[in-house]
Amino acid sequence: MRNSKIIGMGFYIPPKVVTNRDLAKLMDTSDEWIRERTGIVERHYADEGNGPASLAKIAVERALADAQLETKDLDLMIFATLSPDYTFPGSGCVLQSLMEFPHIAAIDIRAQCSGFIYSLAIADQFIKTGMYNRVLVVGAEVHSTGIEFATRGRDVTVLFGDGAGAVILGPSEDPRVGILSHHLHADGRHYNKLWVECPGCVYTPRLTQEMVTSGRWYPKMDGKFIFRHAVEGMSRVIMEALQANNYTLADLDLLVPHQANLRINQMVAKMLSIPEDKVFNNIMKYGNTTAATIPICLCEAREEGKLKPGQLVCLASFGSGLTWASSLIRW
Ligand code: ACO
C-alpha cells in the first residue's frame, strides 16, 4: 500500500476582527477574563451572507495554487464542518455550486473539532488503496451566526471564530514521507455536554417559537467537563500515535493541537513535558475555528518556518461528540 502526503494547503480568515472588548460591550465579560481563561485576544467573523462554503472557496483556491493543481485534477472532496450552510445538502455540494468541479463525490463529515483529522484519515484511506490520487480535505466554519451575543451565552460565545482551511492529499513517492497513522475516537455517552439541540429532527415540529426564545438553538457546554476530558483525551491520543509508530516524545518535532483553549494546550504540553516551542498555537488571533483550526495552523506554521520537510508532526484534536483524534505525519 502506498503512503499519502499533503501536497497543497491554503486558508482563509474573513477580514472582520472582533476583539474581546467588542464582546464586552454586548455581554458581561472582559478582555482580562477571556485572555486569562482562554488565551484568546480576538477572532474574525464572516460578512453577512457568507457560510462556510464561501469561506472554503478561497481556502481551496489557495490550496490548489499551492499544489499547482486545478479543480479538474481532484478525485474526491471531503468537507468537515459543524456549521453547515444549510441543514441539507452538505456544504461540500454548496462549495461545488461556487466553483467549477468535475462530478466528484462530496462527503460532509460531522465530527466537530475532530472533523479535520477524521476527514484526513478518510482521505488517506482512498489514496492508500489506490482508488483516488488527489483528495481535497476542507474544514470550514461560520460560528458567528449561531452564538448568543448576551450574557447567557458568554461562556461559549467568547470562544468561537469563523475561518476555513483546506489541504490536498496525494500519493507520496517516498514511502518514508507522509501520513504514518491516524487514531480516531468517540464517546457518544456525553453527546449533550457540548451541543446545539435545536432545531432537531427528534421534535415535531423541528423548530418552535419556544426553542428560539429559550435559546435552545444556541450551543450549550459544560465547560469544566469538556476542559478536563480535552486535556486527558488529547494527551492520550498523542501518546497512542507515537507508541503505534515506535516513537517517543523526544522524537516529536511539532505538535499541532486543536485550538479550543490555550490553557488546554498548555496543560497537555506540561503533562507530556513537550517544550512550548514545539507546540503551535494561534488561538490568540482566531479563537476556536473548529474543523478549520488544524489546516489553518498547518498553513501558518509553514509560513512561520516552524513546519519543515523531514519533521515528525503530530496533529491532535478533542471536541463535541465527544470526539478525539490524532494523525502522525513525517512531513
Ligand atoms: N466572561 C466572564 N465570565 C464568564 C464567562 C465569560 N465569557 N464565561 C463564564 N463566566 C463565568 C461563569 O458564569 C462563572 O461564574 P460564577 O462563578 O459566578 O458561576 C465563572 O465565570 C467561572 O465559570 P467556569 O465555567 O467555571 O469557568 P472556567 O474556568 O471553566 O472557564 C471555559 C470556562 C473557558 C469555557 C472553559 O471551561 C473551557 O475552555 N472549556 C473547554 C472548551 C472546549 O474545549 N471546547 C471543546 C471544543 S469546541 C467543539 O468541539 C465545538
mmCIF file of C-alpha atoms and ligand atoms in Angstrom:
data_model
loop_
_atom_site.group_PDB
_atom_site.id
_atom_site.type_symbol
_atom_site.label_atom_id
_atom_site.label_comp_id
_atom_site.label_asym_id
_atom_site.label_seq_id
_atom_site.Cartn_x
_atom_site.Cartn_y
_atom_site.Cartn_z
ATOM 1 C CA MET A 1 0.000 0.000 0.000
ATOM 2 C CA ARG A 2 1.242 3.477 -0.815
ATOM 3 C CA ASN A 3 1.593 6.380 1.605
ATOM 4 C CA SER A 4 -0.214 9.659 1.179
ATOM 5 C CA LYS A 5 1.068 13.148 1.906
ATOM 6 C CA ILE A 6 -0.210 16.711 1.963
ATOM 7 C CA ILE A 7 0.749 18.294 -1.375
ATOM 8 C CA GLY A 8 -1.002 21.659 -1.017
ATOM 9 C CA MET A 9 -2.536 23.830 1.704
ATOM 10 C CA GLY A 10 -4.480 27.086 1.945
ATOM 11 C CA PHE A 11 -6.574 29.006 4.426
ATOM 12 C CA TYR A 12 -8.891 31.977 4.600
ATOM 13 C CA ILE A 13 -9.830 34.155 7.536
ATOM 14 C CA PRO A 14 -12.576 36.742 6.930
ATOM 15 C CA PRO A 15 -11.345 40.320 7.442
ATOM 16 C CA LYS A 16 -13.806 41.445 10.162
ATOM 17 C CA VAL A 17 -11.973 41.424 13.519
ATOM 18 C CA VAL A 18 -13.938 41.175 16.776
ATOM 19 C CA THR A 19 -11.913 41.863 19.902
ATOM 20 C CA ASN A 20 -12.656 40.810 23.468
ATOM 21 C CA ARG A 21 -13.521 44.434 24.207
ATOM 22 C CA ASP A 22 -16.072 44.401 21.362
ATOM 23 C CA LEU A 23 -17.772 41.400 23.013
ATOM 24 C CA ALA A 24 -17.638 43.068 26.430
ATOM 25 C CA LYS A 25 -19.943 45.776 25.029
ATOM 26 C CA LEU A 26 -22.593 43.114 24.315
ATOM 27 C CA MET A 27 -22.356 40.855 27.390
ATOM 28 C CA ASP A 28 -20.973 40.748 30.900
ATOM 29 C CA THR A 29 -17.398 39.707 30.178
ATOM 30 C CA SER A 30 -13.982 41.376 29.987
ATOM 31 C CA ASP A 31 -10.782 41.285 27.984
ATOM 32 C CA GLU A 32 -8.948 40.149 31.140
ATOM 33 C CA TRP A 33 -11.337 37.242 31.823
ATOM 34 C CA ILE A 34 -11.187 35.933 28.255
ATOM 35 C CA ARG A 35 -7.392 36.259 27.965
ATOM 36 C CA GLU A 36 -6.719 34.709 31.336
ATOM 37 C CA ARG A 37 -9.100 31.713 30.941
ATOM 38 C CA THR A 38 -8.654 31.033 27.212
ATOM 39 C CA GLY A 39 -5.686 32.964 25.761
ATOM 40 C CA ILE A 40 -7.990 34.439 23.091
ATOM 41 C CA VAL A 41 -7.448 38.108 22.169
ATOM 42 C CA GLU A 42 -9.588 38.416 19.052
ATOM 43 C CA ARG A 43 -11.457 36.373 16.463
ATOM 44 C CA HIS A 44 -12.827 37.025 12.967
ATOM 45 C CA TYR A 45 -16.432 36.880 11.773
ATOM 46 C CA ALA A 46 -17.666 36.288 8.224
ATOM 47 C CA ASP A 47 -19.546 39.092 6.496
ATOM 48 C CA GLU A 48 -23.295 38.631 6.249
ATOM 49 C CA GLY A 49 -24.372 36.205 3.547
ATOM 50 C CA ASN A 50 -21.224 34.066 3.770
ATOM 51 C CA GLY A 51 -21.477 30.498 5.012
ATOM 52 C CA PRO A 52 -18.634 28.009 5.433
ATOM 53 C CA ALA A 53 -18.699 27.076 1.728
ATOM 54 C CA SER A 54 -17.904 30.621 0.623
ATOM 55 C CA LEU A 55 -15.027 30.898 3.122
ATOM 56 C CA ALA A 56 -13.842 27.459 1.981
ATOM 57 C CA LYS A 57 -13.822 28.553 -1.673
ATOM 58 C CA ILE A 58 -10.927 30.945 -1.061
ATOM 59 C CA ALA A 59 -9.029 28.417 1.086
ATOM 60 C CA VAL A 60 -9.462 25.775 -1.635
ATOM 61 C CA GLU A 61 -8.292 28.152 -4.389
ATOM 62 C CA ARG A 62 -5.179 28.827 -2.317
ATOM 63 C CA ALA A 63 -4.555 25.126 -1.635
ATOM 64 C CA LEU A 64 -4.939 24.329 -5.349
ATOM 65 C CA ALA A 65 -2.481 27.081 -6.275
ATOM 66 C CA ASP A 66 -0.065 25.767 -3.647
ATOM 67 C CA ALA A 67 -0.295 22.247 -5.115
ATOM 68 C CA GLN A 68 -0.188 23.640 -8.675
ATOM 69 C CA LEU A 69 -3.418 21.833 -9.436
ATOM 70 C CA GLU A 70 -6.863 22.735 -10.713
ATOM 71 C CA THR A 71 -10.275 21.511 -9.592
ATOM 72 C CA LYS A 72 -10.393 19.185 -12.624
ATOM 73 C CA ASP A 73 -7.435 17.288 -11.086
ATOM 74 C CA LEU A 74 -9.390 16.364 -7.930
ATOM 75 C CA ASP A 75 -10.954 12.916 -7.416
ATOM 76 C CA LEU A 76 -12.883 13.482 -4.176
ATOM 77 C CA MET A 77 -13.846 16.224 -1.742
ATOM 78 C CA ILE A 78 -14.354 15.786 1.998
ATOM 79 C CA PHE A 79 -15.850 18.777 3.824
ATOM 80 C CA ALA A 80 -15.742 18.903 7.632
ATOM 81 C CA THR A 81 -17.996 21.369 9.435
ATOM 82 C CA LEU A 82 -20.333 21.626 12.413
ATOM 83 C CA SER A 83 -21.901 24.779 10.997
ATOM 84 C CA PRO A 84 -23.134 23.658 7.559
ATOM 85 C CA ASP A 85 -24.558 26.308 5.224
ATOM 86 C CA TYR A 86 -27.935 24.516 5.318
ATOM 87 C CA THR A 87 -29.491 21.520 7.101
ATOM 88 C CA PHE A 88 -29.135 19.729 3.781
ATOM 89 C CA PRO A 89 -27.497 19.257 1.329
ATOM 90 C CA GLY A 90 -23.985 19.216 2.731
ATOM 91 C CA SER A 91 -21.561 22.119 2.441
ATOM 92 C CA GLY A 92 -19.435 20.072 0.020
ATOM 93 C CA CYS A 93 -22.253 20.297 -2.526
ATOM 94 C CA VAL A 94 -22.719 24.000 -1.766
ATOM 95 C CA LEU A 95 -18.994 24.514 -2.414
ATOM 96 C CA GLN A 96 -19.435 22.718 -5.749
ATOM 97 C CA SER A 97 -22.013 25.344 -6.690
ATOM 98 C CA LEU A 98 -19.445 28.088 -6.094
ATOM 99 C CA MET A 99 -16.527 26.596 -8.054
ATOM 100 C CA GLU A 100 -16.129 24.590 -11.251
ATOM 101 C CA PHE A 101 -15.685 20.991 -10.081
ATOM 102 C CA PRO A 102 -15.812 17.776 -12.082
ATOM 103 C CA HIS A 103 -18.584 15.448 -10.842
ATOM 104 C CA ILE A 104 -16.564 14.151 -7.904
ATOM 105 C CA ALA A 105 -18.197 12.922 -4.713
ATOM 106 C CA ALA A 106 -18.628 15.473 -1.940
ATOM 107 C CA ILE A 107 -18.708 13.958 1.545
ATOM 108 C CA ASP A 108 -19.658 16.059 4.570
ATOM 109 C CA ILE A 109 -18.155 14.962 7.882
ATOM 110 C CA ARG A 110 -19.646 15.898 11.234
ATOM 111 C CA ALA A 111 -17.060 15.278 13.913
ATOM 112 C CA GLN A 112 -16.859 18.853 15.258
ATOM 113 C CA CYS A 113 -13.333 19.798 16.430
ATOM 114 C CA SER A 114 -12.060 16.402 15.263
ATOM 115 C CA GLY A 115 -13.678 16.861 11.847
ATOM 116 C CA PHE A 116 -10.455 17.709 10.063
ATOM 117 C CA ILE A 117 -8.484 14.735 11.416
ATOM 118 C CA TYR A 118 -11.401 12.357 10.771
ATOM 119 C CA SER A 119 -11.575 13.696 7.191
ATOM 120 C CA LEU A 120 -7.827 13.442 6.689
ATOM 121 C CA ALA A 121 -7.987 9.811 7.832
ATOM 122 C CA ILE A 122 -10.770 9.039 5.336
ATOM 123 C CA ALA A 123 -8.908 10.781 2.509
ATOM 124 C CA ASP A 124 -5.744 8.868 3.401
ATOM 125 C CA GLN A 125 -7.530 5.518 3.025
ATOM 126 C CA PHE A 126 -8.703 6.393 -0.501
ATOM 127 C CA ILE A 127 -5.128 7.262 -1.528
ATOM 128 C CA LYS A 128 -3.617 4.222 0.217
ATOM 129 C CA THR A 129 -5.927 1.772 -1.555
ATOM 130 C CA GLY A 130 -5.195 3.435 -4.895
ATOM 131 C CA MET A 131 -8.837 4.324 -5.509
ATOM 132 C CA TYR A 132 -8.088 8.064 -5.771
ATOM 133 C CA ASN A 133 -4.971 10.158 -6.421
ATOM 134 C CA ARG A 134 -5.971 13.665 -5.388
ATOM 135 C CA VAL A 135 -8.313 14.247 -2.460
ATOM 136 C CA LEU A 136 -9.391 17.674 -1.214
ATOM 137 C CA VAL A 137 -9.982 17.950 2.533
ATOM 138 C CA VAL A 138 -11.755 21.098 3.725
ATOM 139 C CA GLY A 139 -12.546 22.355 7.216
ATOM 140 C CA ALA A 140 -14.691 25.497 7.416
ATOM 141 C CA GLU A 141 -16.936 27.105 9.994
ATOM 142 C CA VAL A 142 -19.190 30.094 10.415
ATOM 143 C CA HIS A 143 -19.974 30.172 14.128
ATOM 144 C CA SER A 144 -20.831 33.860 14.334
ATOM 145 C CA THR A 145 -24.400 33.441 13.024
ATOM 146 C CA GLY A 146 -25.268 30.870 15.716
ATOM 147 C CA ILE A 147 -23.876 32.146 19.003
ATOM 148 C CA GLU A 148 -25.629 34.238 21.576
ATOM 149 C CA PHE A 149 -24.424 37.819 21.959
ATOM 150 C CA ALA A 150 -25.744 38.153 25.508
ATOM 151 C CA THR A 151 -24.501 37.250 28.992
ATOM 152 C CA ARG A 152 -26.461 33.976 28.911
ATOM 153 C CA GLY A 153 -24.243 32.618 26.126
ATOM 154 C CA ARG A 154 -20.934 34.224 27.113
ATOM 155 C CA ASP A 155 -19.097 31.017 28.101
ATOM 156 C CA VAL A 156 -19.392 29.684 24.527
ATOM 157 C CA THR A 157 -19.603 32.897 22.500
ATOM 158 C CA VAL A 158 -16.202 34.259 23.506
ATOM 159 C CA LEU A 159 -14.505 31.045 22.320
ATOM 160 C CA PHE A 160 -15.576 30.777 18.680
ATOM 161 C CA GLY A 161 -14.407 32.395 15.444
ATOM 162 C CA ASP A 162 -15.000 31.867 11.718
ATOM 163 C CA GLY A 163 -12.477 30.586 9.181
ATOM 164 C CA ALA A 164 -11.578 27.967 6.601
ATOM 165 C CA GLY A 165 -8.641 25.729 5.771
ATOM 166 C CA ALA A 166 -8.007 23.200 3.021
ATOM 167 C CA VAL A 167 -5.382 20.607 2.159
ATOM 168 C CA ILE A 168 -4.893 18.373 -0.853
ATOM 169 C CA LEU A 169 -3.680 14.837 -0.360
ATOM 170 C CA GLY A 170 -1.775 12.864 -2.968
ATOM 171 C CA PRO A 171 0.429 9.771 -3.094
ATOM 172 C CA SER A 172 3.938 10.070 -1.657
ATOM 173 C CA GLU A 173 6.751 8.886 -3.909
ATOM 174 C CA ASP A 174 8.972 8.323 -0.862
ATOM 175 C CA PRO A 175 7.462 5.638 1.448
ATOM 176 C CA ARG A 176 9.188 7.222 4.474
ATOM 177 C CA VAL A 177 7.407 10.557 3.907
ATOM 178 C CA GLY A 178 3.745 11.302 4.522
ATOM 179 C CA ILE A 179 0.949 10.222 6.826
ATOM 180 C CA LEU A 180 2.042 7.465 9.197
ATOM 181 C CA SER A 181 -1.148 6.777 11.146
ATOM 182 C CA HIS A 182 -4.438 8.046 12.500
ATOM 183 C CA HIS A 183 -6.115 7.268 15.795
ATOM 184 C CA LEU A 184 -9.801 8.206 15.888
ATOM 185 C CA HIS A 185 -12.093 8.002 18.911
ATOM 186 C CA ALA A 186 -15.587 8.941 20.054
ATOM 187 C CA ASP A 187 -17.653 8.575 23.215
ATOM 188 C CA GLY A 188 -21.248 9.439 22.424
ATOM 189 C CA ARG A 189 -22.417 8.975 26.002
ATOM 190 C CA HIS A 190 -21.561 12.636 26.534
ATOM 191 C CA TYR A 191 -23.096 13.999 23.324
ATOM 192 C CA ASN A 192 -25.035 16.665 25.199
ATOM 193 C CA LYS A 193 -22.104 18.064 27.170
ATOM 194 C CA LEU A 194 -21.424 20.347 24.204
ATOM 195 C CA TRP A 195 -24.201 20.595 21.655
ATOM 196 C CA VAL A 196 -26.730 22.570 19.698
ATOM 197 C CA GLU A 197 -30.048 20.910 20.487
ATOM 198 C CA CYS A 198 -32.473 22.720 18.173
ATOM 199 C CA PRO A 199 -33.844 22.652 15.573
ATOM 200 C CA GLY A 200 -33.901 18.864 15.959
ATOM 201 C CA CYS A 201 -35.424 16.133 13.826
ATOM 202 C CA VAL A 202 -36.484 14.373 17.048
ATOM 203 C CA TYR A 203 -39.011 17.152 17.673
ATOM 204 C CA THR A 204 -42.345 17.693 15.954
ATOM 205 C CA PRO A 205 -42.180 20.323 14.688
ATOM 206 C CA ARG A 206 -38.423 20.626 14.480
ATOM 207 C CA LEU A 207 -38.456 24.328 15.194
ATOM 208 C CA THR A 208 -40.773 26.209 17.539
ATOM 209 C CA GLN A 209 -41.006 29.717 18.869
ATOM 210 C CA GLU A 210 -40.249 28.298 22.345
ATOM 211 C CA MET A 211 -36.936 26.882 21.098
ATOM 212 C CA VAL A 212 -35.970 30.280 19.765
ATOM 213 C CA THR A 213 -36.950 32.275 22.842
ATOM 214 C CA SER A 214 -35.467 29.802 25.335
ATOM 215 C CA GLY A 215 -32.169 29.876 23.446
ATOM 216 C CA ARG A 216 -32.080 26.111 22.811
ATOM 217 C CA TRP A 217 -30.755 26.774 19.305
ATOM 218 C CA TYR A 218 -27.512 28.189 20.741
ATOM 219 C CA PRO A 219 -24.542 25.971 21.683
ATOM 220 C CA LYS A 220 -24.568 24.771 25.299
ATOM 221 C CA MET A 221 -21.455 23.475 27.021
ATOM 222 C CA ASP A 222 -20.380 22.013 30.330
ATOM 223 C CA GLY A 223 -17.086 23.885 30.132
ATOM 224 C CA LYS A 224 -15.265 22.277 33.049
ATOM 225 C CA PHE A 225 -16.236 18.758 31.924
ATOM 226 C CA ILE A 226 -15.049 19.413 28.361
ATOM 227 C CA PHE A 227 -11.840 21.043 29.582
ATOM 228 C CA ARG A 228 -10.905 18.059 31.765
ATOM 229 C CA HIS A 229 -11.721 15.494 29.092
ATOM 230 C CA ALA A 230 -9.885 17.522 26.416
ATOM 231 C CA VAL A 231 -6.642 17.536 28.414
ATOM 232 C CA GLU A 232 -6.879 13.793 29.113
ATOM 233 C CA GLY A 233 -8.095 12.788 25.631
ATOM 234 C CA MET A 234 -5.537 14.809 23.686
ATOM 235 C CA SER A 235 -2.647 13.646 25.885
ATOM 236 C CA ARG A 236 -3.667 10.004 25.463
ATOM 237 C CA VAL A 237 -4.176 10.191 21.704
ATOM 238 C CA ILE A 238 -0.795 11.883 21.151
ATOM 239 C CA MET A 239 0.926 9.076 23.061
ATOM 240 C CA GLU A 240 -1.116 6.499 21.154
ATOM 241 C CA ALA A 241 0.155 7.937 17.836
ATOM 242 C CA LEU A 242 3.787 7.956 18.939
ATOM 243 C CA GLN A 243 3.727 4.484 20.503
ATOM 244 C CA ALA A 244 1.996 2.909 17.497
ATOM 245 C CA ASN A 245 4.887 4.107 15.351
ATOM 246 C CA ASN A 246 7.640 3.229 17.859
ATOM 247 C CA TYR A 247 8.484 6.849 18.580
ATOM 248 C CA THR A 248 8.838 8.654 21.886
ATOM 249 C CA LEU A 249 8.007 12.242 22.810
ATOM 250 C CA ALA A 250 11.675 13.108 22.216
ATOM 251 C CA ASP A 251 11.223 12.253 18.509
ATOM 252 C CA LEU A 252 8.372 14.733 18.087
ATOM 253 C CA ASP A 253 9.321 17.935 16.241
ATOM 254 C CA LEU A 254 5.967 19.726 16.199
ATOM 255 C CA LEU A 255 2.613 19.279 17.913
ATOM 256 C CA VAL A 256 -0.328 20.969 16.189
ATOM 257 C CA PRO A 257 -3.190 20.699 18.678
ATOM 258 C CA HIS A 258 -6.774 21.809 18.120
ATOM 259 C CA GLN A 259 -7.273 25.369 19.362
ATOM 260 C CA ALA A 260 -10.199 25.322 21.801
ATOM 261 C CA ASN A 261 -8.472 26.967 24.745
ATOM 262 C CA LEU A 262 -4.789 27.896 25.088
ATOM 263 C CA ARG A 263 -4.885 26.621 28.683
ATOM 264 C CA ILE A 264 -5.884 23.133 27.448
ATOM 265 C CA ASN A 265 -2.891 23.048 25.086
ATOM 266 C CA GLN A 266 -0.545 24.350 27.780
ATOM 267 C CA MET A 267 -1.728 21.656 30.196
ATOM 268 C CA VAL A 268 -1.284 18.915 27.575
ATOM 269 C CA ALA A 269 2.252 20.168 26.832
ATOM 270 C CA LYS A 270 3.040 20.317 30.551
ATOM 271 C CA MET A 271 1.650 16.839 31.285
ATOM 272 C CA LEU A 272 3.705 15.342 28.449
ATOM 273 C CA SER A 273 6.763 17.597 29.058
ATOM 274 C CA ILE A 274 6.679 18.897 25.486
ATOM 275 C CA PRO A 275 8.625 22.187 25.269
ATOM 276 C CA GLU A 276 6.455 25.197 24.351
ATOM 277 C CA ASP A 277 8.428 25.904 21.164
ATOM 278 C CA LYS A 278 7.340 22.503 19.821
ATOM 279 C CA VAL A 279 3.640 23.346 20.168
ATOM 280 C CA PHE A 280 1.963 25.524 17.545
ATOM 281 C CA ASN A 281 -0.789 27.827 18.858
ATOM 282 C CA ASN A 282 -2.672 30.620 17.103
ATOM 283 C CA ILE A 283 -5.903 30.720 19.130
ATOM 284 C CA MET A 284 -4.971 34.224 20.291
ATOM 285 C CA LYS A 285 -5.871 35.604 16.833
ATOM 286 C CA TYR A 286 -8.723 33.364 15.715
ATOM 287 C CA GLY A 287 -10.444 31.702 18.692
ATOM 288 C CA ASN A 288 -11.786 28.205 18.084
ATOM 289 C CA THR A 289 -12.482 27.739 14.365
ATOM 290 C CA THR A 290 -13.330 24.047 14.971
ATOM 291 C CA ALA A 291 -12.875 21.923 11.795
ATOM 292 C CA ALA A 292 -10.874 24.735 10.173
ATOM 293 C CA THR A 293 -8.389 25.059 13.016
ATOM 294 C CA ILE A 294 -5.795 22.429 12.188
ATOM 295 C CA PRO A 295 -5.406 23.255 8.471
ATOM 296 C CA ILE A 296 -5.144 26.960 9.374
ATOM 297 C CA CYS A 297 -2.448 26.087 11.929
ATOM 298 C CA LEU A 298 -0.539 23.976 9.386
ATOM 299 C CA CYS A 299 -0.518 26.851 6.867
ATOM 300 C CA GLU A 300 0.649 29.376 9.444
ATOM 301 C CA ALA A 301 3.251 27.019 10.925
ATOM 302 C CA ARG A 302 4.744 26.586 7.458
ATOM 303 C CA GLU A 303 4.636 30.363 6.804
ATOM 304 C CA GLU A 304 6.461 30.969 10.091
ATOM 305 C CA GLY A 305 9.140 28.387 9.234
ATOM 306 C CA LYS A 306 8.030 26.053 12.043
ATOM 307 C CA LEU A 307 6.866 23.249 9.740
ATOM 308 C CA LYS A 308 9.669 21.829 7.617
ATOM 309 C CA PRO A 309 10.298 18.755 5.457
ATOM 310 C CA GLY A 310 11.571 15.785 7.447
ATOM 311 C CA GLN A 311 9.906 16.783 10.719
ATOM 312 C CA LEU A 312 7.756 14.412 12.777
ATOM 313 C CA VAL A 313 4.447 16.243 13.226
ATOM 314 C CA CYS A 314 1.501 15.216 15.386
ATOM 315 C CA LEU A 315 -1.999 16.648 14.890
ATOM 316 C CA ALA A 316 -4.356 16.212 17.844
ATOM 317 C CA SER A 317 -7.948 17.210 18.494
ATOM 318 C CA PHE A 318 -10.765 16.996 21.002
ATOM 319 C CA GLY A 319 -14.325 18.219 20.738
ATOM 320 C CA SER A 320 -18.045 17.782 20.889
ATOM 321 C CA GLY A 321 -19.360 14.262 20.400
ATOM 322 C CA LEU A 322 -17.207 13.590 22.317
ATOM 323 C CA THR A 323 -14.648 13.023 19.572
ATOM 324 C CA TRP A 324 -10.887 12.984 19.764
ATOM 325 C CA ALA A 325 -8.189 12.021 17.292
ATOM 326 C CA SER A 326 -4.563 12.266 16.201
ATOM 327 C CA SER A 327 -2.562 11.938 12.992
ATOM 328 C CA LEU A 328 1.174 11.372 12.881
ATOM 329 C CA ILE A 329 2.936 12.704 9.801
ATOM 330 C CA ARG A 330 6.536 12.586 8.563
ATOM 331 C CA TRP A 331 6.416 15.958 6.812
HETATM 332 N N1 ACO B 1 -16.838 36.128 30.814
HETATM 333 C C1 ACO B 1 -16.928 36.307 32.135
HETATM 334 N N2 ACO B 1 -17.328 35.366 32.989
HETATM 335 C C2 ACO B 1 -17.657 34.172 32.454
HETATM 336 C C3 ACO B 1 -17.587 33.908 31.086
HETATM 337 C C4 ACO B 1 -17.164 34.950 30.243
HETATM 338 N N3 ACO B 1 -17.050 34.800 28.911
HETATM 339 N N4 ACO B 1 -17.950 32.635 30.877
HETATM 340 C C5 ACO B 1 -18.256 32.108 32.070
HETATM 341 N N5 ACO B 1 -18.077 33.036 33.033
HETATM 342 C C6 ACO B 1 -18.293 32.933 34.470
HETATM 343 C C7 ACO B 1 -19.228 31.813 34.853
HETATM 344 O O1 ACO B 1 -20.566 32.224 34.767
HETATM 345 C C8 ACO B 1 -18.788 31.521 36.270
HETATM 346 O O2 ACO B 1 -19.371 32.466 37.098
HETATM 347 P P1 ACO B 1 -19.886 32.036 38.583
HETATM 348 O O3 ACO B 1 -18.652 31.537 39.287
HETATM 349 O O4 ACO B 1 -20.437 33.309 39.120
HETATM 350 O O5 ACO B 1 -20.898 30.964 38.350
HETATM 351 C C9 ACO B 1 -17.294 31.791 36.235
HETATM 352 O O6 ACO B 1 -17.058 32.613 35.074
HETATM 353 C C10 ACO B 1 -16.463 30.540 36.107
HETATM 354 O O7 ACO B 1 -17.038 29.743 35.079
HETATM 355 P P2 ACO B 1 -16.427 28.394 34.663
HETATM 356 O O8 ACO B 1 -17.281 27.755 33.607
HETATM 357 O O9 ACO B 1 -16.112 27.606 35.895
HETATM 358 O O10 ACO B 1 -15.065 28.905 34.003
HETATM 359 P P3 ACO B 1 -13.868 28.052 33.506
HETATM 360 O O11 ACO B 1 -12.661 28.464 34.210
HETATM 361 O O12 ACO B 1 -14.229 26.605 33.423
HETATM 362 O O13 ACO B 1 -13.712 28.583 32.001
HETATM 363 C C11 ACO B 1 -14.218 27.982 29.754
HETATM 364 C C12 ACO B 1 -14.761 28.497 31.072
HETATM 365 C C13 ACO B 1 -13.187 28.946 29.231
HETATM 366 C C14 ACO B 1 -15.369 27.920 28.772
HETATM 367 C C15 ACO B 1 -13.565 26.590 29.938
HETATM 368 O O14 ACO B 1 -14.397 25.785 30.704
HETATM 369 C C16 ACO B 1 -13.236 25.870 28.642
HETATM 370 O O15 ACO B 1 -12.443 26.321 27.859
HETATM 371 N N6 ACO B 1 -13.787 24.682 28.440
HETATM 372 C C17 ACO B 1 -13.443 23.840 27.283
HETATM 373 C C18 ACO B 1 -13.884 24.385 25.953
HETATM 374 C C19 ACO B 1 -13.583 23.361 24.886
HETATM 375 O O16 ACO B 1 -12.545 22.736 24.865
HETATM 376 N N7 ACO B 1 -14.490 23.115 23.968
HETATM 377 C C20 ACO B 1 -14.275 21.960 23.071
HETATM 378 C C21 ACO B 1 -14.056 22.292 21.729
HETATM 379 S S1 ACO B 1 -15.367 23.111 20.967
HETATM 380 C C22 ACO B 1 -16.155 21.967 19.925
HETATM 381 O O17 ACO B 1 -15.921 20.806 19.874
HETATM 382 C C23 ACO B 1 -17.223 22.520 19.133
#
